[in-house]
CSV table of C-alpha atoms in Angstrom, one decimal:
chain,number,residue,atom,x,y,z
A,277,PRO,CA,80.3,5.0,-86.5
A,278,GLN,CA,79.0,3.7,-83.1
A,279,SER,CA,76.2,4.8,-81.0
A,280,ILE,CA,75.6,4.4,-77.2
A,281,ALA,CA,72.0,4.5,-76.0
A,282,VAL,CA,71.8,6.6,-72.8
A,283,THR,CA,68.8,5.4,-70.9
A,284,SER,CA,69.2,7.7,-67.8
A,285,GLU,CA,71.1,10.9,-67.2
A,286,LEU,CA,74.8,10.7,-66.6
A,287,MET,CA,75.1,12.6,-63.3
A,288,ILE,CA,78.5,14.3,-62.9
A,289,SER,CA,79.5,15.1,-59.4
A,290,GLU,CA,83.3,15.7,-59.8
A,291,SER,CA,85.5,17.3,-62.4
A,292,LEU,CA,85.7,15.1,-65.5
A,293,THR,CA,87.1,14.9,-69.1
A,294,ILE,CA,85.1,12.8,-71.5
A,295,GLU,CA,87.0,12.2,-74.8
A,296,GLY,CA,85.4,10.6,-77.8
A,297,PRO,CA,87.2,9.4,-81.0
A,298,GLY,CA,85.5,12.0,-83.1
A,299,ALA,CA,81.9,13.4,-83.5
A,300,ARG,CA,81.4,11.4,-86.6
A,301,LEU,CA,82.5,8.2,-84.9
A,302,LEU,CA,80.6,8.1,-81.6
A,303,THR,CA,77.1,9.2,-80.7
A,304,LEU,CA,75.5,9.4,-77.3
A,305,ASP,CA,71.8,9.1,-77.9
A,306,GLY,CA,69.2,9.9,-75.3
A,307,GLY,CA,66.4,8.4,-77.5
A,308,GLY,CA,64.1,11.3,-76.9
A,309,ALA,CA,63.5,10.1,-73.3
A,310,THR,CA,66.4,11.6,-71.1
A,311,ARG,CA,68.8,14.4,-70.8
A,312,ILE,CA,72.3,13.0,-71.7
A,313,ILE,CA,74.6,14.7,-69.0
A,314,SER,CA,73.9,16.7,-65.8
A,315,ALA,CA,76.6,18.4,-63.7
A,316,LEU,CA,74.8,19.2,-60.5
A,317,THR,CA,77.7,20.5,-58.5
A,318,THR,CA,80.5,23.0,-59.1
A,319,VAL,CA,82.8,21.1,-61.4
A,320,ASP,CA,85.0,21.4,-64.5
A,321,LEU,CA,83.5,19.3,-67.3
A,322,GLU,CA,85.1,18.8,-70.6
A,323,VAL,CA,83.6,16.9,-73.4
A,324,SER,CA,85.2,16.4,-76.8
A,325,GLY,CA,84.8,14.3,-80.0
A,326,LEU,CA,81.2,13.3,-79.5
A,327,THR,CA,77.8,13.7,-81.0
A,328,PHE,CA,74.9,14.3,-78.6
A,329,THR,CA,71.5,13.5,-80.0
A,330,GLY,CA,68.0,12.7,-78.9
A,331,GLY,CA,68.5,14.4,-75.5
A,332,ASP,CA,65.2,15.4,-73.9
A,333,PRO,CA,64.7,15.9,-70.1
A,334,GLY,CA,60.9,16.2,-70.5
A,335,GLY,CA,58.4,18.5,-69.0
A,336,PHE,CA,59.5,22.1,-68.3
A,337,LEU,CA,63.2,21.3,-67.8
A,338,ARG,CA,66.2,22.8,-69.4
A,339,GLY,CA,69.1,21.6,-71.5
A,340,GLY,CA,68.4,18.5,-73.7
A,341,ALA,CA,71.9,17.3,-74.0
A,342,ILE,CA,73.8,18.9,-71.1
A,343,SER,CA,72.8,20.9,-68.1
A,344,THR,CA,75.2,22.3,-65.6
A,345,SER,CA,74.9,24.1,-62.2
A,346,SER,CA,76.2,27.5,-61.4
A,347,GLY,CA,80.0,27.7,-60.9
A,348,THR,CA,80.7,24.9,-63.4
A,349,LEU,CA,83.1,25.4,-66.3
A,350,LEU,CA,81.9,23.5,-69.3
A,351,THR,CA,84.4,23.0,-72.1
A,352,VAL,CA,83.1,21.6,-75.4
A,353,VAL,CA,85.5,20.8,-78.2
A,354,ASP,CA,84.7,19.3,-81.6
A,355,CYS,CA,81.2,18.1,-80.7
A,356,HIS,CA,77.9,17.9,-82.6
A,357,PHE,CA,74.6,18.6,-81.0
A,358,VAL,CA,71.9,17.4,-83.2
A,359,SER,CA,68.1,16.9,-82.6
A,360,ASN,CA,68.0,17.6,-78.9
A,361,THR,CA,65.1,19.3,-77.2
A,362,ALA,CA,64.1,20.9,-74.0
A,363,TYR,CA,61.6,23.5,-72.6
A,364,VAL,CA,64.6,25.9,-72.5
A,365,ALA,CA,67.8,25.6,-74.3
A,366,GLY,CA,67.4,22.5,-76.6
A,367,ALA,CA,71.1,21.5,-76.5
A,368,LEU,CA,73.1,23.2,-73.6
A,369,TYR,CA,71.9,25.0,-70.4
A,370,VAL,CA,75.0,26.3,-68.6
A,371,LEU,CA,74.5,28.1,-65.4
A,372,GLY,CA,78.3,28.5,-65.2
A,373,SER,CA,80.7,29.4,-67.9
A,374,LEU,CA,81.3,28.0,-71.3
A,375,ASP,CA,84.3,27.4,-73.6
A,376,LEU,CA,82.9,26.1,-76.9
A,377,ARG,CA,85.2,25.4,-79.8
A,378,GLY,CA,84.8,23.7,-83.2
A,379,SER,CA,81.2,22.5,-82.6
A,380,LEU,CA,78.0,22.1,-84.5
A,381,PHE,CA,74.5,22.8,-83.3
A,382,GLU,CA,71.8,21.5,-85.7
A,383,LEU,CA,68.0,20.9,-85.5
A,384,ASN,CA,67.9,21.5,-81.7
A,385,SER,CA,64.7,22.9,-80.3
A,386,SER,CA,63.0,24.4,-77.3
A,387,SER,CA,59.4,25.2,-76.7
A,388,GLY,CA,60.5,28.2,-74.7
A,389,ARG,CA,63.7,30.1,-75.4
A,390,PRO,CA,66.5,29.9,-76.7
A,391,SER,CA,66.6,27.2,-79.3
A,392,ALA,CA,70.1,26.0,-78.8
A,393,LEU,CA,71.9,27.1,-75.8
A,394,LEU,CA,71.7,29.3,-72.7
A,395,VAL,CA,74.8,30.5,-70.7
A,396,ALA,CA,74.5,32.4,-67.4
A,397,ASN,CA,78.2,33.5,-67.1
A,398,ASP,CA,81.1,34.2,-69.4
A,399,ALA,CA,81.2,32.4,-72.8
A,400,VAL,CA,83.7,31.9,-75.5
A,401,VAL,CA,82.5,30.5,-78.7
A,402,VAL,CA,85.0,29.8,-81.5
A,403,ASN,CA,84.8,28.1,-84.9
A,404,SER,CA,81.3,26.8,-84.3
A,405,THR,CA,78.2,26.5,-86.5
A,406,PHE,CA,74.5,26.8,-85.7
A,407,SER,CA,72.0,25.6,-88.2
A,408,ASP,CA,68.2,25.0,-88.3
A,409,ASN,CA,67.6,25.3,-84.6
A,410,THR,CA,64.0,26.4,-83.6
A,411,GLY,CA,62.6,28.0,-80.4
A,412,GLY,CA,59.2,28.7,-79.1
A,413,ASP,CA,58.6,32.0,-77.3
A,414,TRP,CA,61.8,33.8,-78.6
A,415,GLN,CA,63.3,32.7,-81.9
A,416,THR,CA,66.8,33.2,-80.4
A,417,LEU,CA,69.6,30.8,-80.9
A,418,PHE,CA,71.8,31.7,-78.1
A,419,GLU,CA,71.0,33.6,-74.8
A,420,ASN,CA,73.8,34.9,-72.6
A,421,ARG,CA,73.6,36.9,-69.4
A,422,ALA,CA,77.2,37.9,-69.2
A,423,PRO,CA,80.2,38.8,-71.5
A,424,VAL,CA,80.5,36.7,-74.7
A,425,SER,CA,83.2,36.4,-77.2
A,426,LEU,CA,82.3,35.1,-80.6
A,427,ASN,CA,85.0,34.3,-83.2
A,428,HIS,CA,84.3,32.6,-86.6
A,429,VAL,CA,80.7,31.7,-85.7
A,430,THR,CA,78.2,30.9,-88.4
């Protein structure tokens, strides 16, 4: 397994696909000092085959591993989100839509709410596992403000 130390946020400003070799083979590590990825404009962002760990934007910011702006479609396939933290949504803060498949959320935390992810628009979550995530104000795992489809989620 390999690890890449992310020392500053990867700022995404155009549609992009990031394909890793497999979540058990490549880790992006924020070292507890930075969020790993931000999509600040309306883009399509797809990530697959990666582990995201140690993401922390600091202060009262949202989304330890990934944060997206409104209108963004975030597609996550076969990724692990482990030990990320933020004030809101320890792993993913998605102001757009989310298509999440075959992924693991473990040991993510927030001092606010929810512990693992927040999605503002439509969400599809399939074949994914949430384990030992912790939140502050609300002990919720997943907060969604629009229709959500869950299939084989544990």
